[in-house]
Amino acid sequence: MSAVATRTEAAGAIGRPQMDHSAPTLFERYRVTLEDVVLRVWEDLALEGGAECPVCGGSMAPDGCQGCGAELD
């Protein structure tokens, strides 16, 4: 058996599958998760001593949010 490479597709040849990027894949990170938000707050609290509250947007200290009282345990 032999094959010949040509620059044009033969009539009826199977084309390449089209990639559909509208649907997320298993490992594609396309948005921020709750885990990402909480980890960022923990990191800011540990490194800077304060963070933006993920609940109300107020000022969060290690003992909780000054505005709404939310805490990370």
PDB file of C-alpha atoms in Angstrom:
ATOM      1  CA  MET A   1       0.000   0.000   0.000  1.00  0.00           C
ATOM      2  CA  SER A   2       1.232   3.501  -0.732  1.00  0.00           C
ATOM      3  CA  ALA A   3       0.038   7.066  -0.130  1.00  0.00           C
ATOM      4  CA  VAL A   4       0.583  10.331  -1.936  1.00  0.00           C
ATOM      5  CA  ALA A   5       0.463  13.724  -0.181  1.00  0.00           C
ATOM      6  CA  THR A   6      -1.385  16.426  -2.079  1.00  0.00           C
ATOM      7  CA  ARG A   7      -2.303  20.032  -1.283  1.00  0.00           C
ATOM      8  CA  THR A   8      -6.019  19.673  -2.030  1.00  0.00           C
ATOM      9  CA  GLU A   9      -8.551  17.490  -0.244  1.00  0.00           C
ATOM     10  CA  ALA A  10      -9.964  14.632  -2.196  1.00  0.00           C
ATOM     11  CA  ALA A  11     -13.699  14.805  -2.811  1.00  0.00           C
ATOM     12  CA  GLY A  12     -15.560  13.138   0.046  1.00  0.00           C
ATOM     13  CA  ALA A  13     -12.542  13.121   2.356  1.00  0.00           C
ATOM     14  CA  ILE A  14     -13.221  13.363   6.048  1.00  0.00           C
ATOM     15  CA  GLY A  15     -12.535  16.893   7.231  1.00  0.00           C
ATOM     16  CA  ARG A  16     -10.996  17.866  10.523  1.00  0.00           C
ATOM     17  CA  PRO A  17     -13.423  18.033  13.402  1.00  0.00           C
ATOM     18  CA  GLN A  18     -14.350  21.573  14.338  1.00  0.00           C
ATOM     19  CA  MET A  19     -13.454  22.521  17.887  1.00  0.00           C
ATOM     20  CA  ASP A  20     -16.414  23.867  19.833  1.00  0.00           C
ATOM     21  CA  HIS A  21     -15.026  26.282  22.410  1.00  0.00           C
ATOM     22  CA  SER A  22     -18.450  27.328  23.688  1.00  0.00           C
ATOM     23  CA  ALA A  23     -18.722  24.362  26.071  1.00  0.00           C
ATOM     24  CA  PRO A  24     -16.298  24.146  28.997  1.00  0.00           C
ATOM     25  CA  THR A  25     -14.007  21.158  29.241  1.00  0.00           C
ATOM     26  CA  LEU A  26     -13.121  19.248  32.369  1.00  0.00           C
ATOM     27  CA  PHE A  27      -9.848  21.080  33.042  1.00  0.00           C
ATOM     28  CA  GLU A  28     -10.555  24.467  31.477  1.00  0.00           C
ATOM     29  CA  ARG A  29     -10.819  27.225  34.077  1.00  0.00           C
ATOM     30  CA  TYR A  30     -13.088  29.817  32.601  1.00  0.00           C
ATOM     31  CA  ARG A  31     -14.417  31.521  35.709  1.00  0.00           C
ATOM     32  CA  VAL A  32     -13.529  32.248  39.311  1.00  0.00           C
ATOM     33  CA  THR A  33     -14.793  29.648  41.757  1.00  0.00           C
ATOM     34  CA  LEU A  34     -15.905  30.111  45.356  1.00  0.00           C
ATOM     35  CA  GLU A  35     -12.759  28.271  46.400  1.00  0.00           C
ATOM     36  CA  ASP A  36     -10.643  30.823  44.498  1.00  0.00           C
ATOM     37  CA  VAL A  37     -12.398  33.703  46.271  1.00  0.00           C
ATOM     38  CA  VAL A  38     -12.040  32.205  49.753  1.00  0.00           C
ATOM     39  CA  LEU A  39      -8.389  31.279  49.206  1.00  0.00           C
ATOM     40  CA  ARG A  40      -7.639  34.818  48.010  1.00  0.00           C
ATOM     41  CA  VAL A  41      -9.239  36.282  51.147  1.00  0.00           C
ATOM     42  CA  TRP A  42      -7.246  33.897  53.369  1.00  0.00           C
ATOM     43  CA  GLU A  43      -4.062  34.827  51.515  1.00  0.00           C
ATOM     44  CA  ASP A  44      -4.701  38.571  51.857  1.00  0.00           C
ATOM     45  CA  LEU A  45      -5.514  38.184  55.543  1.00  0.00           C
ATOM     46  CA  ALA A  46      -2.337  36.193  56.172  1.00  0.00           C
ATOM     47  CA  LEU A  47      -0.017  38.427  54.157  1.00  0.00           C
ATOM     48  CA  GLU A  48      -1.546  41.862  54.607  1.00  0.00           C
ATOM     49  CA  GLY A  49      -3.628  41.542  57.769  1.00  0.00           C
ATOM     50  CA  GLY A  50      -6.799  42.599  55.962  1.00  0.00           C
ATOM     51  CA  ALA A  51      -8.896  41.808  52.908  1.00  0.00           C
ATOM     52  CA  GLU A  52     -12.047  42.715  51.039  1.00  0.00           C
ATOM     53  CA  CYS A  53     -15.052  40.843  52.395  1.00  0.00           C
ATOM     54  CA  PRO A  54     -16.361  38.357  49.804  1.00  0.00           C
ATOM     55  CA  VAL A  55     -19.903  38.849  51.142  1.00  0.00           C
ATOM     56  CA  CYS A  56     -20.394  42.622  51.347  1.00  0.00           C
ATOM     57  CA  GLY A  57     -17.169  44.109  49.946  1.00  0.00           C
ATOM     58  CA  GLY A  58     -16.358  45.768  53.269  1.00  0.00           C
ATOM     59  CA  SER A  59     -13.149  45.625  55.242  1.00  0.00           C
ATOM     60  CA  MET A  60     -12.320  42.189  56.619  1.00  0.00           C
ATOM     61  CA  ALA A  61      -9.857  41.648  59.452  1.00  0.00           C
ATOM     62  CA  PRO A  62      -8.622  38.300  60.789  1.00  0.00           C
ATOM     63  CA  ASP A  63     -11.466  38.270  63.338  1.00  0.00           C
ATOM     64  CA  GLY A  64     -14.181  38.929  60.711  1.00  0.00           C
ATOM     65  CA  CYS A  65     -15.800  41.557  58.516  1.00  0.00           C
ATOM     66  CA  GLN A  66     -16.239  44.997  60.043  1.00  0.00           C
ATOM     67  CA  GLY A  67     -19.389  45.594  57.970  1.00  0.00           C
ATOM     68  CA  CYS A  68     -21.502  42.433  57.908  1.00  0.00           C
ATOM     69  CA  GLY A  69     -19.798  40.238  60.521  1.00  0.00           C
ATOM     70  CA  ALA A  70     -18.899  37.397  58.115  1.00  0.00           C
ATOM     71  CA  GLU A  71     -16.094  35.142  59.329  1.00  0.00           C
ATOM     72  CA  LEU A  72     -13.769  32.620  57.737  1.00  0.00           C
ATOM     73  CA  ASP A  73     -13.297  29.610  59.999  1.00  0.00           C
TER      74      ASP A  73
END
